[in-house]
Coordinates of C-alpha atoms and ligand atoms in Angstrom, one line a residue:
M26 CA -2.7 52.1 45.6
K27 CA -0.2 54.3 44.0
T28 CA 1.6 57.3 45.6
T29 CA 3.8 59.9 44.2
L30 CA 6.3 62.2 45.8
A31 CA 6.7 65.9 45.6
G32 CA 9.5 67.3 43.5
S33 CA 11.7 70.1 44.5
A34 CA 12.8 72.1 41.4
I35 CA 9.5 71.8 39.6
A36 CA 6.1 71.6 41.2
A37 CA 4.9 68.4 39.6
F38 CA 4.6 65.2 41.6
P39 CA 6.9 62.6 40.0
K40 CA 5.3 59.2 39.9
L41 CA 7.1 57.1 42.4
T42 CA 5.8 54.3 44.5
L43 CA 6.2 54.3 48.3
A44 CA 7.4 51.2 50.0
K45 CA 4.4 49.3 51.3
T46 CA 4.4 47.2 54.4
S47 CA 3.9 43.4 53.9
D48 CA 0.2 43.8 54.8
D49 CA -0.4 46.3 52.0
F50 CA -0.5 49.5 54.0
L51 CA 1.2 52.7 53.0
E52 CA 3.2 54.2 55.8
L53 CA 2.7 57.8 56.5
R54 CA 4.9 59.4 59.2
A55 CA 4.4 62.7 60.7
A56 CA 7.6 64.2 62.0
A57 CA 9.5 67.5 62.3
G58 CA 11.3 68.6 59.1
E59 CA 12.1 71.7 57.1
A60 CA 11.8 73.3 53.7
R61 CA 12.7 76.5 52.0
L62 CA 9.4 78.3 51.5
Y63 CA 10.9 81.4 50.0
G64 CA 13.1 79.6 47.5
D65 CA 16.9 79.9 47.7
K66 CA 16.7 83.5 49.0
G67 CA 15.1 82.4 52.2
G68 CA 16.2 80.3 55.2
A69 CA 14.9 76.8 56.0
S70 CA 11.6 76.9 57.9
P71 CA 10.9 74.5 60.7
L72 CA 7.9 72.4 59.6
W73 CA 5.9 69.3 60.4
L74 CA 5.7 67.0 57.5
Y75 CA 4.3 63.7 56.3
N76 CA 7.2 61.4 55.1
D77 CA 9.5 64.4 55.1
R78 CA 7.7 65.9 52.0
L79 CA 6.0 69.2 51.5
P80 CA 3.2 68.7 50.8
G81 CA 2.7 65.1 52.0
P82 CA 3.0 62.4 49.4
E83 CA 0.2 62.3 46.8
I84 CA -1.9 59.2 47.4
R85 CA -3.7 58.0 44.3
V86 CA -6.3 55.2 44.2
K87 CA -8.9 54.1 41.7
Q88 CA -12.5 54.8 42.5
G89 CA -13.9 52.2 44.8
E90 CA -10.5 51.0 45.8
R91 CA -9.4 50.8 49.5
V92 CA -7.1 53.4 50.9
R93 CA -4.9 51.7 53.6
V94 CA -2.6 54.0 55.5
R95 CA -0.6 53.1 58.5
F96 CA -0.1 56.4 60.2
I97 CA 2.8 56.8 62.6
N98 CA 3.1 59.8 64.8
E99 CA 6.7 60.9 65.4
L100 CA 5.7 64.4 66.5
D101 CA 5.9 65.5 70.1
E102 CA 2.1 66.1 70.3
P103 CA -1.0 64.1 69.5
T104 CA -2.5 64.2 66.0
S105 CA -4.8 62.4 63.6
I106 CA -5.5 62.4 59.8
H107 CA -8.8 63.5 58.3
W108 CA -9.6 62.5 54.7
H109 CA -11.2 65.7 53.5
G110 CA -14.2 65.3 51.2
I111 CA -14.4 61.5 51.2
R112 CA -17.8 60.0 52.0
I113 CA -16.1 57.8 54.5
D114 CA -16.8 55.3 57.3
N115 CA -17.3 57.4 60.4
A116 CA -14.6 55.5 62.3
M117 CA -12.0 56.5 59.7
D118 CA -12.9 60.2 59.5
G119 CA -9.9 61.0 61.6
V120 CA -11.3 63.6 64.0
A121 CA -9.3 63.4 67.2
G122 CA -11.7 63.3 70.2
V123 CA -14.8 62.6 68.1
T124 CA -14.2 59.6 65.8
Q125 CA -11.0 58.3 67.3
P126 CA -8.7 59.1 70.2
A127 CA -5.8 61.3 69.1
V128 CA -2.7 59.3 68.0
G129 CA -0.1 60.1 70.7
P130 CA 3.6 60.6 70.1
G131 CA 5.2 57.3 69.1
E132 CA 1.8 55.7 68.5
S133 CA 0.3 54.6 65.2
F134 CA -3.2 54.2 63.7
D135 CA -4.4 52.2 60.7
Y136 CA -6.7 54.0 58.4
D137 CA -8.6 51.6 56.0
F138 CA -11.5 52.9 54.0
V139 CA -13.1 52.8 50.5
A140 CA -13.0 55.9 48.3
P141 CA -16.4 55.8 46.7
D142 CA -16.2 58.9 44.5
A143 CA -13.7 59.9 41.9
G144 CA -12.1 63.3 42.2
T145 CA -9.7 65.6 43.9
Y146 CA -9.5 65.3 47.7
W147 CA -6.9 65.9 50.4
Y148 CA -5.8 64.8 53.8
H149 CA -4.7 66.8 56.7
A150 CA -4.1 66.8 60.5
H151 CA -7.3 67.1 62.6
N152 CA -6.1 67.8 66.1
M153 CA -5.3 71.4 66.9
S154 CA -5.6 71.9 63.2
W155 CA -4.9 75.6 63.4
N156 CA -1.4 74.7 64.6
Q157 CA -0.7 71.5 62.7
V158 CA -2.0 72.1 59.2
P159 CA -0.2 75.4 58.5
R160 CA 3.1 73.8 59.6
G161 CA 2.8 71.5 56.7
L162 CA 0.6 68.5 57.7
S163 CA -1.4 68.1 54.5
G164 CA -1.3 66.3 51.2
P165 CA -3.3 65.4 48.1
L166 CA -5.6 62.4 47.9
I167 CA -6.6 61.7 44.3
V168 CA -9.3 59.2 43.4
E169 CA -9.1 58.3 39.7
D170 CA -12.1 57.5 37.6
H171 CA -11.9 54.3 35.7
D172 CA -11.3 55.8 32.3
N173 CA -8.7 58.2 33.6
L174 CA -9.2 60.5 30.6
F175 CA -6.3 62.8 31.5
S176 CA -3.3 60.5 31.5
G177 CA 0.0 60.6 33.3
D178 CA 1.7 64.0 33.0
A179 CA -1.4 65.7 31.9
D180 CA -3.0 65.1 35.3
I181 CA -1.4 67.6 37.6
S182 CA -2.1 68.2 41.3
L183 CA -1.3 71.7 42.5
V184 CA -1.4 72.2 46.3
L185 CA -1.7 75.9 47.0
S186 CA -0.6 77.1 50.4
D187 CA 0.0 80.5 52.0
W188 CA 2.6 81.1 54.6
R189 CA 3.4 83.8 57.0
L190 CA 7.1 84.4 56.6
D191 CA 9.4 86.7 58.6
E192 CA 12.0 89.0 57.1
N193 CA 14.3 86.1 56.5
G194 CA 11.8 84.2 54.5
V195 CA 11.3 81.8 57.4
L196 CA 7.9 80.6 58.8
D197 CA 6.8 82.9 61.6
T198 CA 5.9 80.3 64.3
A199 CA 5.7 82.8 67.2
S200 CA 2.3 84.1 65.9
F201 CA 0.6 80.7 65.8
G202 CA -2.6 80.9 67.8
A203 CA -2.6 84.8 67.9
R204 CA -5.9 85.9 69.3
H205 CA -6.0 88.8 66.9
D206 CA -6.0 86.3 63.9
F207 CA -8.6 84.1 65.5
S208 CA -11.0 87.0 66.1
H209 CA -10.4 88.6 62.6
A210 CA -9.9 86.9 59.2
G211 CA -7.8 84.0 60.5
R212 CA -4.1 83.5 60.1
L213 CA -3.2 85.0 56.7
G214 CA 0.2 84.6 55.1
N215 CA 2.3 86.8 53.0
W216 CA 3.7 84.2 50.6
L217 CA 2.3 81.4 48.4
T218 CA 3.8 78.1 47.4
V219 CA 2.7 75.5 44.9
N220 CA 3.4 71.9 46.0
G221 CA 5.7 73.4 48.6
V222 CA 7.8 75.3 46.0
S223 CA 8.2 79.0 45.7
L224 CA 7.4 80.4 42.2
P225 CA 7.6 77.0 40.5
D226 CA 7.6 76.2 36.8
I227 CA 4.8 73.8 35.8
P228 CA 5.4 72.0 32.5
L229 CA 2.5 71.7 30.0
Q230 CA 2.4 70.6 26.4
K231 CA 0.9 72.6 23.6
G232 CA -2.3 71.1 22.1
R233 CA -2.9 68.6 25.0
W234 CA -5.7 68.8 27.5
H235 CA -4.4 69.0 31.0
R236 CA -6.3 68.6 34.2
L237 CA -5.1 70.9 36.9
R238 CA -6.3 69.9 40.4
L239 CA -6.1 73.0 42.5
I240 CA -6.3 72.3 46.3
N241 CA -6.2 75.2 48.7
V242 CA -4.7 74.0 52.0
S243 CA -4.2 77.5 53.5
A244 CA -5.3 78.0 57.1
S245 CA -7.5 81.0 56.2
R246 CA -6.5 82.5 52.8
I247 CA -9.3 82.7 50.2
L248 CA -7.5 82.6 46.9
D249 CA -9.0 84.8 44.1
L250 CA -8.2 83.0 40.9
A251 CA -9.1 83.8 37.3
P252 CA -9.4 80.6 35.2
E253 CA -10.4 82.6 32.2
R254 CA -7.1 84.5 32.1
M255 CA -5.5 81.0 31.8
G256 CA -7.8 80.0 29.0
A257 CA -9.1 77.3 31.4
K258 CA -12.5 75.8 31.9
L259 CA -13.9 74.6 35.2
I260 CA -14.5 70.9 35.3
A261 CA -14.9 69.9 38.9
L262 CA -15.5 71.5 42.3
D263 CA -14.6 69.8 45.7
G264 CA -14.0 66.5 43.9
Q265 CA -17.3 66.4 42.0
T266 CA -17.1 66.5 38.3
L267 CA -19.5 69.0 36.6
S268 CA -21.9 67.7 34.1
E269 CA -20.2 69.7 31.5
P270 CA -17.1 72.0 31.3
R271 CA -17.9 75.5 32.4
E272 CA -16.5 78.7 31.1
V273 CA -16.2 81.1 34.0
S274 CA -15.5 84.8 33.7
G275 CA -13.8 87.0 36.3
I276 CA -12.7 85.9 39.7
V277 CA -13.5 82.5 41.1
Q278 CA -12.8 82.1 44.8
L279 CA -11.0 79.1 46.1
A280 CA -11.5 79.1 49.9
P281 CA -9.5 77.1 52.4
A282 CA -10.1 73.3 51.9
Q283 CA -11.9 73.8 48.6
R284 CA -10.7 72.2 45.3
M285 CA -11.2 73.4 41.8
D286 CA -10.2 71.2 38.8
L287 CA -9.5 73.1 35.6
A288 CA -9.0 71.8 32.0
V289 CA -6.6 73.7 29.9
Q290 CA -5.3 73.1 26.3
P291 CA -2.5 75.5 25.7
T292 CA -2.5 76.9 22.1
E293 CA 1.1 78.3 22.0
P294 CA 4.4 77.4 23.5
G295 CA 5.6 79.9 26.1
T296 CA 5.0 81.0 29.6
F297 CA 1.7 81.9 31.3
P298 CA 1.2 82.6 34.9
L299 CA -1.0 81.2 37.7
E300 CA -2.1 84.4 39.4
M301 CA -3.8 85.5 42.6
M302 CA -6.2 88.3 41.7
T303 CA -6.5 90.0 45.1
G304 CA -5.5 93.6 44.3
Q305 CA -2.9 93.6 41.5
P306 CA -2.6 90.2 39.7
F307 CA 0.2 88.4 41.4
A308 CA 1.9 85.5 39.6
F309 CA 2.9 82.7 42.1
A310 CA 3.7 80.0 39.5
N311 CA 4.4 79.8 35.8
F312 CA 3.2 77.3 33.3
Q313 CA 5.9 76.5 30.8
V314 CA 4.3 75.3 27.6
S315 CA 6.4 73.1 25.3
D316 CA 5.7 72.3 21.7
G317 CA 4.3 68.8 22.0
G318 CA 3.4 68.4 18.4
G319 CA 0.0 66.7 18.8
R320 CA -3.4 68.1 19.4
D321 CA -6.1 66.4 21.5
G322 CA -9.6 66.3 20.3
P323 CA -12.6 67.8 22.1
L324 CA -12.6 67.8 25.9
S325 CA -14.5 64.9 27.4
L326 CA -15.2 64.6 31.1
P327 CA -15.4 61.6 33.4
P328 CA -18.8 60.6 34.5
V329 CA -20.3 62.5 37.5
N330 CA -20.3 60.7 40.8
R331 CA -23.7 59.3 42.0
L332 CA -24.6 61.3 45.1
P333 CA -27.9 60.9 46.9
E334 CA -30.3 63.7 45.7
P335 CA -31.9 65.7 48.5
D336 CA -35.7 65.5 48.8
L337 CA -36.6 69.1 49.4
A338 CA -40.3 68.3 49.9
D339 CA -39.5 66.2 53.0
A340 CA -36.6 67.9 54.7
L341 CA -35.5 68.8 58.1
E342 CA -34.9 72.6 57.8
L343 CA -32.5 74.2 60.2
P344 CA -30.9 77.6 60.6
L345 CA -27.1 78.1 61.0
V346 CA -26.6 81.6 62.2
M347 CA -23.0 82.7 62.5
Q348 CA -22.2 85.5 65.0
G349 CA -19.2 87.0 66.8
G350 CA -15.7 88.0 65.8
A351 CA -14.1 91.4 65.7
M352 CA -15.4 94.4 63.8
G353 CA -18.6 94.6 65.7
G354 CA -19.5 90.9 65.6
M355 CA -19.0 90.5 69.4
R356 CA -21.7 93.1 70.0
A357 CA -24.4 90.7 68.6
L358 CA -23.3 88.1 71.2
M359 CA -24.2 90.6 74.0
E360 CA -27.8 90.6 73.0
D361 CA -28.4 87.3 74.7
R362 CA -25.5 87.4 77.2
S363 CA -24.4 89.5 80.1
E364 CA -21.2 91.5 79.7
D365 CA -19.5 89.1 82.1
E366 CA -20.5 86.1 80.1
V367 CA -19.0 87.7 76.9
R368 CA -15.9 88.6 78.8
K369 CA -15.5 85.0 80.0
M370 CA -15.9 83.8 76.4
V371 CA -13.2 86.1 75.2
Q372 CA -10.9 85.0 78.0
D373 CA -11.5 81.4 77.0
G374 CA -10.5 82.3 73.4
Q375 CA -14.0 81.8 72.1
F376 CA -15.0 84.6 69.7
W377 CA -17.6 83.0 67.4
T378 CA -20.9 81.1 67.7
F379 CA -23.2 79.0 65.6
N380 CA -26.8 79.5 66.6
G381 CA -25.6 81.2 69.8
V382 CA -23.3 78.4 70.9
A383 CA -19.5 78.6 70.9
G384 CA -17.5 75.4 70.2
M385 CA -18.2 71.7 70.6
Q386 CA -20.8 70.7 73.1
G387 CA -21.8 67.3 74.5
E388 CA -25.0 67.4 72.5
P389 CA -25.1 67.5 68.7
M390 CA -26.5 70.6 66.9
F391 CA -29.1 68.2 65.5
N392 CA -29.8 64.5 65.0
A393 CA -30.8 63.1 61.6
R394 CA -32.5 59.9 60.7
R395 CA -30.4 58.0 58.2
G396 CA -31.6 59.0 54.7
E397 CA -33.2 62.2 55.9
T398 CA -32.7 65.4 53.8
I399 CA -31.2 68.2 55.8
V400 CA -31.6 71.8 54.6
L401 CA -29.3 74.3 56.3
E402 CA -29.9 78.0 55.9
S403 CA -26.7 79.7 57.0
R404 CA -26.7 83.4 57.8
N405 CA -23.4 85.1 58.2
D406 CA -24.0 87.9 60.8
T407 CA -20.2 88.5 61.2
G408 CA -17.9 91.0 59.6
F409 CA -15.8 88.2 57.9
P410 CA -16.2 85.6 55.2
H411 CA -16.2 81.9 56.3
A412 CA -15.5 78.6 54.6
M413 CA -18.0 76.1 56.0
H414 CA -17.2 72.4 55.8
I415 CA -19.5 69.4 56.5
H416 CA -17.8 66.1 57.2
G417 CA -18.8 62.8 55.5
H418 CA -21.3 64.3 53.1
H419 CA -21.5 66.5 50.0
F420 CA -24.3 69.0 49.7
R421 CA -26.0 70.9 47.0
L422 CA -25.7 74.7 47.0
L423 CA -29.3 75.8 46.5
E424 CA -29.7 79.5 47.1
K425 CA -27.9 82.7 47.9
D426 CA -29.8 85.5 49.6
G427 CA -33.1 83.8 48.7
E428 CA -32.3 83.5 45.0
P429 CA -31.9 80.0 43.5
L430 CA -28.4 79.6 42.1
K431 CA -27.9 79.0 38.4
H432 CA -25.4 76.2 39.2
Q433 CA -26.5 74.1 42.2
D434 CA -23.1 72.5 42.5
W435 CA -22.2 69.7 44.8
R436 CA -19.6 70.8 47.4
D437 CA -18.1 69.9 50.7
T438 CA -17.1 73.4 51.7
F439 CA -19.0 76.6 50.9
T440 CA -18.1 80.2 51.3
T441 CA -20.3 82.8 52.9
Q442 CA -19.7 86.5 52.8
P443 CA -20.7 88.9 55.6
Q444 CA -24.5 89.4 55.7
E445 CA -25.0 86.6 53.2
T446 CA -27.6 83.9 53.5
V447 CA -26.7 80.6 51.9
K448 CA -29.0 77.6 51.6
I449 CA -27.7 74.1 51.2
A450 CA -29.2 70.6 51.2
F451 CA -27.9 67.1 51.6
V452 CA -29.0 63.6 52.4
A453 CA -27.7 62.5 55.9
D454 CA -27.1 59.0 54.7
N455 CA -23.8 58.2 56.6
P456 CA -24.2 57.0 60.1
G457 CA -22.0 58.5 62.8
K458 CA -20.9 61.8 64.3
W459 CA -19.9 64.4 61.8
L460 CA -18.4 67.9 62.2
I461 CA -19.6 71.1 60.8
H462 CA -17.0 73.8 61.1
C463 CA -15.4 76.8 59.5
H464 CA -12.2 75.7 57.6
M465 CA -10.5 78.9 58.6
L466 CA -8.8 76.9 61.2
G467 CA -8.4 79.6 63.9
H468 CA -12.2 80.3 63.6
A469 CA -12.9 76.6 64.1
A470 CA -10.7 76.7 67.3
S471 CA -12.4 79.8 68.6
G472 CA -16.1 78.7 68.4
M473 CA -17.0 77.9 64.8
M474 CA -17.3 74.1 65.3
T475 CA -20.3 71.9 66.0
W476 CA -21.4 68.4 65.1
F477 CA -24.5 66.4 64.1
E478 CA -25.3 62.7 64.4
V479 CA -26.9 60.4 61.8
V480 CA -28.6 57.5 63.5
Ligands
LIG506 CU1 -10.7 69.5 56.2 CU2 -12.8 69.1 59.7 O1 -11.7 69.3 57.9
LIG507 CU1 -14.6 81.3 59.7

C-alpha cells in the first residue's frame, strides 16, 4: 500500500510513503489543525485534518489489495471513517452507530478490507458528517488497475472542495448546522480549493495523456464542470471506468461525493483553466502545460470492473419518494400529518422524508435477499436537487422521467432534480446493513437518511 501527501504550492500529491506500523497498518490520525484556504491573502482556518494534511493523505492500493488503516482519533468528539464507493465488508463500512460504534476521543480502530474494484474513491468522517467533513476530514482513496496505463505524474487526483469563508478568508464555523442551510440547498460555500490549495497550478505535459481524478468532497455544492472546454474526455464515473472514452458537450454536474475521471492530452504549452460553470465561468485552478517533447499514442482505457448485472425481470421494485424542505416542500408533509406533528418535526430539526419517514428508524426501509435485484424509483417532490448515495453497492442508472437513459452508467451517487423521477437498479449482493442517504450532509442529518439490510 502506497500513500502520498498533499503539496502546498502546487496541487499535485507528491509520491511519499507514510511510516507504517510494524504490523503493516497505515496510521491515520484525526486531529485539529489549520490551513490557509484563501491563499496568502486570508487567515488560517481552524480545521480538523487527517495526518495534519488537507485533504487527508492519498491512499493508493492495487486492485484486490488489502487496505489496512489504523485510525486514531485525537479530536474531542467521536468519529469514524467511511470508505466511499468501495464494495466493502459491512463491518468495515465505517458508519458510526450502524456498522461500528463511533471511535471516541483517544481511541483507535483498525480498518482492514479488500478493495475489489479499480478506480477513484474517497474516505471521509461518518459521524455528524455535516460538521466533520466540511472541516476537512476527507481524502482520496485510489485503487489502481493492474496495468496502470497512466503512470506516475500523469495520474492526478484533484480533490475539489467548497468552503464558506468570512471576510478575512477564514472558515465560518459559527454557521455549521444552521437550520436555514439544512432546510434549503445545504451548506454552500463561497470559495473553492483544489487539494486544499486556493487557485493552484497543476502541471501537465504537452502530448501526454493525463488522467484527472476529480472528487467533489463538498458538503452540498454541485459543481457544474465543462470537460469539453478543457478538451477532455470522460473516462470514469464514481470509480467505474466507462467502456470507451466519452466526448461530452456542455455542462456535466459533479454532485457532492461523486467522482469524474477525465483524460486530457494537451496540444499546446500554456495555461488553461479548471472552471466552475455556474453563472459566469469561474476559474478555480490552472493547468500549466509544459513542452514535454513526446506524444502518446491513442488513448486506451483500463478494463471495466466486473459488477453484478441487475436482473430486471426478477426484481424487487420499490419507490423512494423525497419530500419536505423549504420552498413549499414542507406543505407536502402536512398531507399525512397534523400541523402539530409537522411543528414537532421542525423543532427536532427534521425537514425531509423518504417515503414519508424522517431519519433513521429501528426498522430498515427494506430487506433484500442476498443476490436479489433491487429497482428503486426515486421521485423528488422537493424544491431542491439531491445527491443520493447507496452504501456498499454500485447501481445502474436506468431511466429519467420514464425515459431509458442513453448511458446506463454505474454509479454510487446519483443526482435528482426537483420533480424528477430517476430509476436505478442494483444487485443486493453484500450482506449487512447499508445506508441510503442524501450526500448533501445537512439534508442527511435532517431526515434524508435510511437503511436497508441484505440477509
Ligand atoms: Cu460518502 Cu454515507 O457516505
Ligand atoms: Cu439532499
